[in-house]
XYZ file of N, CA and C in Angstrom:
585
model
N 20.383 49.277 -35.392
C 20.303 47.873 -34.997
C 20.486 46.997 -36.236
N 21.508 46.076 -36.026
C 21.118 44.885 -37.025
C 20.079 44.645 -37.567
N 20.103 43.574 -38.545
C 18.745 42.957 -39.243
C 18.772 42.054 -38.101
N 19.867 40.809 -37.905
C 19.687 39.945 -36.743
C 19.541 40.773 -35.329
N 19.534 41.476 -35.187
C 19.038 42.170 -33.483
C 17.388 42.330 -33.865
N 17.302 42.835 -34.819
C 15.477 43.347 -34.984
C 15.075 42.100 -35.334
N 15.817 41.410 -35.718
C 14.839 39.522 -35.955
C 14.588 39.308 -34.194
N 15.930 39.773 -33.659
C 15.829 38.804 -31.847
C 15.159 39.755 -31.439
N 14.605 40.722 -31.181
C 13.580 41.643 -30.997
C 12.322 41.236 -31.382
N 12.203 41.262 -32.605
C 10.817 40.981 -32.904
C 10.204 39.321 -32.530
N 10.937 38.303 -32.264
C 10.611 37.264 -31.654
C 10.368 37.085 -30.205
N 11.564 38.180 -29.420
C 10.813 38.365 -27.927
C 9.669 39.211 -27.875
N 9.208 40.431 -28.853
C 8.152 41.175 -28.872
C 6.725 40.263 -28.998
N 6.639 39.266 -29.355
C 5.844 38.271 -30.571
C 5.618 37.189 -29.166
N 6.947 36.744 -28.312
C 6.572 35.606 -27.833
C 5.954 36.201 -26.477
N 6.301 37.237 -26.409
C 5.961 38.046 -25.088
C 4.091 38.344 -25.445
N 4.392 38.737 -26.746
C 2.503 38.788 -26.930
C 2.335 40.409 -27.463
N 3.091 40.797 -27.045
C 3.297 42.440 -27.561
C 3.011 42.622 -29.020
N 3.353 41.779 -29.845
C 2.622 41.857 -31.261
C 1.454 41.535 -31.813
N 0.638 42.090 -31.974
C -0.953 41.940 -32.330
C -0.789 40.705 -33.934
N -1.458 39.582 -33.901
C -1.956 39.122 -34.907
C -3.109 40.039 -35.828
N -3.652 39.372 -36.859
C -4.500 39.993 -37.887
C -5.767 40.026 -37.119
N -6.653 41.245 -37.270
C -7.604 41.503 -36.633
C -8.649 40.103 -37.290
N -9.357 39.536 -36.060
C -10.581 38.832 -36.130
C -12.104 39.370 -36.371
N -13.087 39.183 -36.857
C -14.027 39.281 -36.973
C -15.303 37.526 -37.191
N -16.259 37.497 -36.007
C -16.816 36.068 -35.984
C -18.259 36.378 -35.944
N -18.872 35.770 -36.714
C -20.411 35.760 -36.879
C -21.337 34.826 -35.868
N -22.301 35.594 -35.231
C -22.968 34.302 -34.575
C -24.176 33.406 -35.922
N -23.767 31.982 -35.553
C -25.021 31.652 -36.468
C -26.209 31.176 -36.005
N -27.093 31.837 -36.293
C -28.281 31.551 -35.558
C -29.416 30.555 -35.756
N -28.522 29.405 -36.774
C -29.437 27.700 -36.762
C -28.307 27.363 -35.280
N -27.118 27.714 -35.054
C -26.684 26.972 -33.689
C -26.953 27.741 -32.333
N -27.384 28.782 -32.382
C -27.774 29.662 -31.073
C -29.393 29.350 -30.845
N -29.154 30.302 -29.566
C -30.741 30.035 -28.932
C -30.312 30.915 -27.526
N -31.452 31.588 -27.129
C -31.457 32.629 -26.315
C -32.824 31.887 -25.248
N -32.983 31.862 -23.991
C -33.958 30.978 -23.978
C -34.757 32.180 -22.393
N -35.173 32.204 -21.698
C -35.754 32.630 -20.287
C -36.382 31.375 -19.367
N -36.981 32.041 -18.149
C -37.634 30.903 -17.741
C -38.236 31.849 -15.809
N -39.518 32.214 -15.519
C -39.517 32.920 -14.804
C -40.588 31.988 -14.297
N -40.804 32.247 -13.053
C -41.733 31.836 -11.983
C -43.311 32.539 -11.607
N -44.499 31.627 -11.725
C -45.671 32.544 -11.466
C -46.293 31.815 -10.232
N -47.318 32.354 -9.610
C -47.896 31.972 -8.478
C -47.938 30.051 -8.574
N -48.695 29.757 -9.865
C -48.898 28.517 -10.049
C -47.962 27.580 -11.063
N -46.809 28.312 -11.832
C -46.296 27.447 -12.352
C -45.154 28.050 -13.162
N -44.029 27.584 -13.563
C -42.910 28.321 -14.271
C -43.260 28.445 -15.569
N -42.682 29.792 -16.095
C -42.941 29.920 -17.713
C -41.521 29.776 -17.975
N -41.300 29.491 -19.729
C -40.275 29.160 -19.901
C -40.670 29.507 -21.748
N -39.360 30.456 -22.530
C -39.327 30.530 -23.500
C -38.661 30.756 -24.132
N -37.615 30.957 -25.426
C -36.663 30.551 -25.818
C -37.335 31.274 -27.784
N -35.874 31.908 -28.214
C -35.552 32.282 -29.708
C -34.555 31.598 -30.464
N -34.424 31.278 -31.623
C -33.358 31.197 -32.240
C -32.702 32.484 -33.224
N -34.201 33.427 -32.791
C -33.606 35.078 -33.613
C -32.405 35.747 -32.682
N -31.358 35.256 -33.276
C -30.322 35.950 -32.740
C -29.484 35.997 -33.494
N -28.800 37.319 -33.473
C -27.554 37.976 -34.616
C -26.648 38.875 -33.409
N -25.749 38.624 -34.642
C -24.466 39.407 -33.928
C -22.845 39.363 -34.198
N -22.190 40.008 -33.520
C -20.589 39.667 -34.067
C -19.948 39.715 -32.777
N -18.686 38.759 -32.895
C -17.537 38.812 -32.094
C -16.492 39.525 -32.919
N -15.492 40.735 -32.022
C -14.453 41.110 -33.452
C -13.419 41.230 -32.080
N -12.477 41.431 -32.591
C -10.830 41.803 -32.045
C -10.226 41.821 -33.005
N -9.068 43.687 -32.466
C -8.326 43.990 -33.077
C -7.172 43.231 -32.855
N -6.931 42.722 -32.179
C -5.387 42.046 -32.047
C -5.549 40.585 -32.855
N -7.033 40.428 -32.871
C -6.769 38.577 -32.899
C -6.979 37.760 -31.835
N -6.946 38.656 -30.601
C -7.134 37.841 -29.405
C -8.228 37.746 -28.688
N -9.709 37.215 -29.130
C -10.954 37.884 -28.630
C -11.187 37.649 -27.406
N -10.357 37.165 -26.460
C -9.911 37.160 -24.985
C -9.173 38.509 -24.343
N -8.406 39.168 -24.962
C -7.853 40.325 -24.675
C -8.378 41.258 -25.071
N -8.779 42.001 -26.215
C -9.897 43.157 -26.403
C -10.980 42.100 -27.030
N -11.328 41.419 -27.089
C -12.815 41.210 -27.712
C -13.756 42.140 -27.932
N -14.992 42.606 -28.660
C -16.050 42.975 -28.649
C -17.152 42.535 -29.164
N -18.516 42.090 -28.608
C -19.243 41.249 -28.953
C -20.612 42.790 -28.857
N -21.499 42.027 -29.770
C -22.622 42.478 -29.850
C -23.662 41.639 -30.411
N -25.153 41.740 -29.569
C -25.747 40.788 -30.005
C -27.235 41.230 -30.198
N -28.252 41.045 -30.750
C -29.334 41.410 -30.758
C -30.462 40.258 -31.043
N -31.225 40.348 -30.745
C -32.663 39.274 -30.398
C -33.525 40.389 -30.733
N -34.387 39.128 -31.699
C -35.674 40.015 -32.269
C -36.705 39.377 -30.972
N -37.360 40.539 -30.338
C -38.205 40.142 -28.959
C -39.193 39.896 -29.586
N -39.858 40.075 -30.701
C -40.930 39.480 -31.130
C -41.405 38.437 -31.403
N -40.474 37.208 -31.509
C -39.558 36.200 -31.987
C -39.620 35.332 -30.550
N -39.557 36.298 -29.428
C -39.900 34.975 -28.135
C -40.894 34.518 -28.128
N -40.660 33.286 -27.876
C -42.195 31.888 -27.642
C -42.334 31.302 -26.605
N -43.498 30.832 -25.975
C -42.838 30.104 -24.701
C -44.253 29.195 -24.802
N -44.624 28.509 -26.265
C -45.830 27.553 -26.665
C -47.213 28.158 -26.467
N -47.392 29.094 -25.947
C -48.554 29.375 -25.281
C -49.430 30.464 -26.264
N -50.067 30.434 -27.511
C -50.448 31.959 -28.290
C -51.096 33.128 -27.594
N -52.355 33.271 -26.724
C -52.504 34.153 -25.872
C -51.554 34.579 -24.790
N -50.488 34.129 -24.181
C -49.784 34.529 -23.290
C -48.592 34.699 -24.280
N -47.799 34.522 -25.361
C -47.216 35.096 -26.342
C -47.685 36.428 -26.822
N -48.444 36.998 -27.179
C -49.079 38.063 -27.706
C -49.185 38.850 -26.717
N -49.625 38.592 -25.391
C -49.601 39.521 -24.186
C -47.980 39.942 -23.971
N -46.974 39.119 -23.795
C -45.994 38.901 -23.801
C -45.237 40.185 -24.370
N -45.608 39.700 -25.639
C -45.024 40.739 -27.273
C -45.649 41.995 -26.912
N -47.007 41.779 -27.257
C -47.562 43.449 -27.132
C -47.540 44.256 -25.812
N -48.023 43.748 -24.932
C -47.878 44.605 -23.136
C -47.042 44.683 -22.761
N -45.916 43.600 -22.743
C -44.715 43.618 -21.804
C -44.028 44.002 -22.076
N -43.374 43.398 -23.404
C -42.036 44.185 -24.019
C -42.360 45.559 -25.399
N -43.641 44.860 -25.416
C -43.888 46.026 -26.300
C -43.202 45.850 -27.709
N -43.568 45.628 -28.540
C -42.297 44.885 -29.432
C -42.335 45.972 -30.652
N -43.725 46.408 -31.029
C -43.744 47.398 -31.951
C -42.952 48.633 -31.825
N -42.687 48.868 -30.356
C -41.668 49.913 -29.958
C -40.578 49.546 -29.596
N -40.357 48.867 -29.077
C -39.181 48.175 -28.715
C -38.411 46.505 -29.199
N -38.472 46.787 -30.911
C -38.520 45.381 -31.173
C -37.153 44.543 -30.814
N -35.863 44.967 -30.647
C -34.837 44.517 -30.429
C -34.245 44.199 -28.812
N -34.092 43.283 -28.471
C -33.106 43.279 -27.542
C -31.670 43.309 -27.703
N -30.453 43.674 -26.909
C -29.200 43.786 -27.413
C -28.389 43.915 -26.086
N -27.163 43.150 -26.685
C -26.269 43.329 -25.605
C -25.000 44.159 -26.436
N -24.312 45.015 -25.628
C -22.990 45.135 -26.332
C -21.931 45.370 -25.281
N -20.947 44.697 -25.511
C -19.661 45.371 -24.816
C -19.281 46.084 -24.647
N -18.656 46.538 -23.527
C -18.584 47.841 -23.366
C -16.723 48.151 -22.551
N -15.851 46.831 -22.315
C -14.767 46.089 -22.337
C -14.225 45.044 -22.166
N -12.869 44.897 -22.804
C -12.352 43.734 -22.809
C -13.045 42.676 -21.651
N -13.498 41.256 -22.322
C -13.671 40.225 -21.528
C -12.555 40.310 -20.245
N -13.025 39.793 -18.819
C -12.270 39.254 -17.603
C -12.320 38.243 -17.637
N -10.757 37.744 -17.682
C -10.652 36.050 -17.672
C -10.877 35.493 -16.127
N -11.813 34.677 -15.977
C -11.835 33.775 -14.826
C -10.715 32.685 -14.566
N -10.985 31.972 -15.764
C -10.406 30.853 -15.648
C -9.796 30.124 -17.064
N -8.720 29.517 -17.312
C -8.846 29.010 -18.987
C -8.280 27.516 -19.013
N -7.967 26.884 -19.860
C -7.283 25.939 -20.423
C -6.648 26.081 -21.779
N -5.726 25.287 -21.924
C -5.230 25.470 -23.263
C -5.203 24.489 -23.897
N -4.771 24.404 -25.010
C -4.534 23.340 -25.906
C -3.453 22.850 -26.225
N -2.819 21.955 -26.743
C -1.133 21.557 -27.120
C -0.845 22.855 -27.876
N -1.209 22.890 -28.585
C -0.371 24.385 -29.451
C -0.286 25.602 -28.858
N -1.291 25.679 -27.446
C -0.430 26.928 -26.616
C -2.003 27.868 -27.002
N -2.792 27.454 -28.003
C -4.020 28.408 -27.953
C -5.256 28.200 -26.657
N -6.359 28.897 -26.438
C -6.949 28.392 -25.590
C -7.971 27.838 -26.099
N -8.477 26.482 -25.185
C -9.251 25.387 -25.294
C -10.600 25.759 -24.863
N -10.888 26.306 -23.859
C -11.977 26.456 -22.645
C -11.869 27.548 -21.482
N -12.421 28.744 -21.842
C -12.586 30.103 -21.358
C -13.916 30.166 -20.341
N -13.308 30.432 -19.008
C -14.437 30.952 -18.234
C -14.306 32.646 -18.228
N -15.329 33.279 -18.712
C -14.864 34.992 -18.200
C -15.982 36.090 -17.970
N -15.890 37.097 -17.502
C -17.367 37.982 -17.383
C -16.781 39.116 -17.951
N -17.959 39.404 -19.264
C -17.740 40.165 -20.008
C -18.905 41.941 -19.654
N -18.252 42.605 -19.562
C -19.194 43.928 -18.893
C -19.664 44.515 -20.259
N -20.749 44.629 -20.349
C -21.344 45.496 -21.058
C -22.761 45.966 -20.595
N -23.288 46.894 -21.903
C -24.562 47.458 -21.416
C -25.988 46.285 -22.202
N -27.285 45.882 -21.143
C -28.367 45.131 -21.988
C -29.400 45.928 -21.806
N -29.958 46.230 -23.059
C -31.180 46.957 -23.141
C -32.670 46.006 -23.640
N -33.741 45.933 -22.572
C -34.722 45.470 -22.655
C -35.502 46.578 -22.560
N -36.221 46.376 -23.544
C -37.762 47.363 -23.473
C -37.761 49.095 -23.404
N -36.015 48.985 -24.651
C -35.945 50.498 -24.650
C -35.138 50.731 -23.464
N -34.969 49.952 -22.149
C -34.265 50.578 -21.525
C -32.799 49.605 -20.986
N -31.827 50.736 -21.219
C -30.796 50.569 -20.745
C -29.819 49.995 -19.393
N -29.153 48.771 -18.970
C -28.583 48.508 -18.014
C -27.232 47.817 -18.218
N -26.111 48.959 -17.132
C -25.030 47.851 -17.191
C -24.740 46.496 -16.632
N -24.292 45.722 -17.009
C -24.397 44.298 -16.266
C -22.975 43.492 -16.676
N -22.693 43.211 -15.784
C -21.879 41.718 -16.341
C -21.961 40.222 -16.688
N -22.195 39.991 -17.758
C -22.259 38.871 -18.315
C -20.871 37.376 -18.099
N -21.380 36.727 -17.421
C -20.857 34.957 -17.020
C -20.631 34.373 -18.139
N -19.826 33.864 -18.431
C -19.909 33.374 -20.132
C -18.597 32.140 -19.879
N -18.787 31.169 -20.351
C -18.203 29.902 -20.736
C -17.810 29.492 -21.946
N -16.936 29.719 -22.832
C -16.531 29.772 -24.242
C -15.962 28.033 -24.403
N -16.386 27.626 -25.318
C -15.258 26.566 -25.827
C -14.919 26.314 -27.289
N -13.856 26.364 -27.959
C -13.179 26.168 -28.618
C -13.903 24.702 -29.471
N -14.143 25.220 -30.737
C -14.236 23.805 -31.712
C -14.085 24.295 -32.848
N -13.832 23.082 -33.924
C -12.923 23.581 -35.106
C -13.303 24.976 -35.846
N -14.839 24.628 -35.653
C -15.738 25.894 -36.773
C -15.619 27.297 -35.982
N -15.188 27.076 -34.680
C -15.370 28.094 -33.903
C -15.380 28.307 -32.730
N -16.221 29.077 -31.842
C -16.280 28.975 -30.644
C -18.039 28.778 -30.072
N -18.595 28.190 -29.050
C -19.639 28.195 -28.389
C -19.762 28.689 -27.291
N -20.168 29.748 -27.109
C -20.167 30.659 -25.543
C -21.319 30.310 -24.977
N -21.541 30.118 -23.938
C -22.954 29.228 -22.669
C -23.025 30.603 -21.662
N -23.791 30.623 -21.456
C -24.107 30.985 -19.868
C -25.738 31.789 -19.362
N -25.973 32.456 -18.168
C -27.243 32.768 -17.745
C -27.066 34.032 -17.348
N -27.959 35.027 -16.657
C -27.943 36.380 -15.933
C -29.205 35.872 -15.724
N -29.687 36.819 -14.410
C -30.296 37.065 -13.606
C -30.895 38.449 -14.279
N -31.666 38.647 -14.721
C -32.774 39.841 -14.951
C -34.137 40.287 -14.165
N -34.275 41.546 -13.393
C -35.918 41.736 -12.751
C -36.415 42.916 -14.158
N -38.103 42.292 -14.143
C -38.459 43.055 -14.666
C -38.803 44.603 -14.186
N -38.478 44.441 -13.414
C -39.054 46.264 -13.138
C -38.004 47.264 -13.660
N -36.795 46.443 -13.278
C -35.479 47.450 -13.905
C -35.643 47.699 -15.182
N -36.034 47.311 -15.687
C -36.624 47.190 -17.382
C -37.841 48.114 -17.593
N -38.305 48.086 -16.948
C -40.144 49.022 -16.694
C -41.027 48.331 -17.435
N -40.488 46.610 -17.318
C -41.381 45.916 -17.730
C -43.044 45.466 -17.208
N -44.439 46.144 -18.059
C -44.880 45.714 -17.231
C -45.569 45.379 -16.229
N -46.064 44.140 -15.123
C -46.181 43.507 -14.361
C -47.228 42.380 -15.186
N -46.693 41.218 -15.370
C -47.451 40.668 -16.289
C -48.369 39.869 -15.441
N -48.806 39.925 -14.394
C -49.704 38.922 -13.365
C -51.275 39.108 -13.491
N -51.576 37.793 -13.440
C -53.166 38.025 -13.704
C -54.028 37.037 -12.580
N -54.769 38.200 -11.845
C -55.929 38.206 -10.687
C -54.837 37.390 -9.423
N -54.994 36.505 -9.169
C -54.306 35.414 -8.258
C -52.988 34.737 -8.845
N -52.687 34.960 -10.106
C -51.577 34.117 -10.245
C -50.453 34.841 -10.802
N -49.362 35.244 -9.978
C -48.868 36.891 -9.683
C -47.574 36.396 -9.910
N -46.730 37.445 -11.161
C -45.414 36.516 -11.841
C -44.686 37.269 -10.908
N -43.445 36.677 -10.524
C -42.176 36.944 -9.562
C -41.272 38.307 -10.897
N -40.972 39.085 -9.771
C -40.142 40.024 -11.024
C -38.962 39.807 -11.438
N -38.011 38.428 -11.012
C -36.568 37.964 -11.451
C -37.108 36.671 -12.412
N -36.325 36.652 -13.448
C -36.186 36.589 -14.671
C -34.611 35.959 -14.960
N -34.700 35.061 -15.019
C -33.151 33.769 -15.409
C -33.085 33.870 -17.248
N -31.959 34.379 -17.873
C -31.923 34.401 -18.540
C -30.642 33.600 -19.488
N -31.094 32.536 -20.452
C -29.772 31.685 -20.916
C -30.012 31.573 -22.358
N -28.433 31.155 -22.646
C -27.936 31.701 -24.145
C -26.624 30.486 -24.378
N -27.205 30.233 -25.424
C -26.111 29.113 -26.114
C -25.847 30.003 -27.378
N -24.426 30.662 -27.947
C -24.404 30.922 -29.074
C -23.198 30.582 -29.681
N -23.532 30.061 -31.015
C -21.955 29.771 -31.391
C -21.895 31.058 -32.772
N -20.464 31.288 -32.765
C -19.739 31.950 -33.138
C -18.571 31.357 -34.377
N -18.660 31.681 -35.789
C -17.741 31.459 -36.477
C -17.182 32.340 -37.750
């Protein structure tokens, strides 16, 4: 082949997408994240929230929409929800933190695009997608798919969204006391940005 045939080759290979850019690697920073809960008891909602959160976004292509892989971890010791006796019960009975101090999510494949937008230059602006991986609470293991809302800003990206967690799947547990008896689903939300 020509030099000019492998130039017109490698520009339909490239515009088609078939050519991988330089692999990415993105840090979450955790003064802009926050991991938060919020569960229901006989008499009133609890609600609590970390900023201990670490982790990475990477892709080999460059495209963290097409293979992405994210991993994230929360120090559970680190959840608060204002309250010091029901914190400490929390830490020590429920999740157990001395044994189980980490929470973590990891991917397990490529993000599913829902929905996107783009930008004038053809990159994307605003990513809806559910990303499958495995979350382990309290030592124990579950696959799940994660809802996630990405948007695009200069420093980076900000991914949003919630899951639905019961504690029993977890073998969290039953944190209810005499008459005022906690529900075992568990709303779980996460603002993290990524750069």
């Amino acid at each position: 082949m020509t030099t000019l045939g492998m130039l017109a080759a490698g520009v339909a290979l490239a515009s088609a997408g078939v050519w991988a850019s330089a692999p990415v690697r993105l840090e979450i920073d955790p003064a802009a994240s926050e991991v938060g809960f919020q569960l229901d008891t006989t008499f009133h909602t609890v609600e609590g929230h970390t900023k201990a959160v670490t982790g990475s976004l990477s892709s080999a292509s460059g495209d963290i929409f097409a293979d992405g892989r994210v991993s994230v971890e929360i120090e559970a010791a680190k959840l608060e929800t204002g309250n010091g006796s029901r914190d400490k019960k929390m830490r020590e009975s429920c999740l157990e933190t001395g044994k189980h101090p980490k929470i973590t999510f990891v991917s397990t494949a490529q993000p599913a695009i829902v929905s996107s937008t783009k930008d004038p230059a053809g990159g994307y602006k605003e990513v809806k997608a559910t990303v499958p991986g495995d979350l382990t609470i309290h030592g124990v293991k579950r696959a799940v798919r994660l809802p996630v809302e990405a948007r695009h800003e200069a420093s980076g990206w900000v991914v949003t969204g919630k899951i639905g967690v019961k504690l029993s799947d977890y073998s969290i547990p039953d944190p209810s006391i005499f008459f005022n008896k906690v529900k075992d689903d568990v709303t779980v939300t996460f603002t993290v940005r990524v750069k």
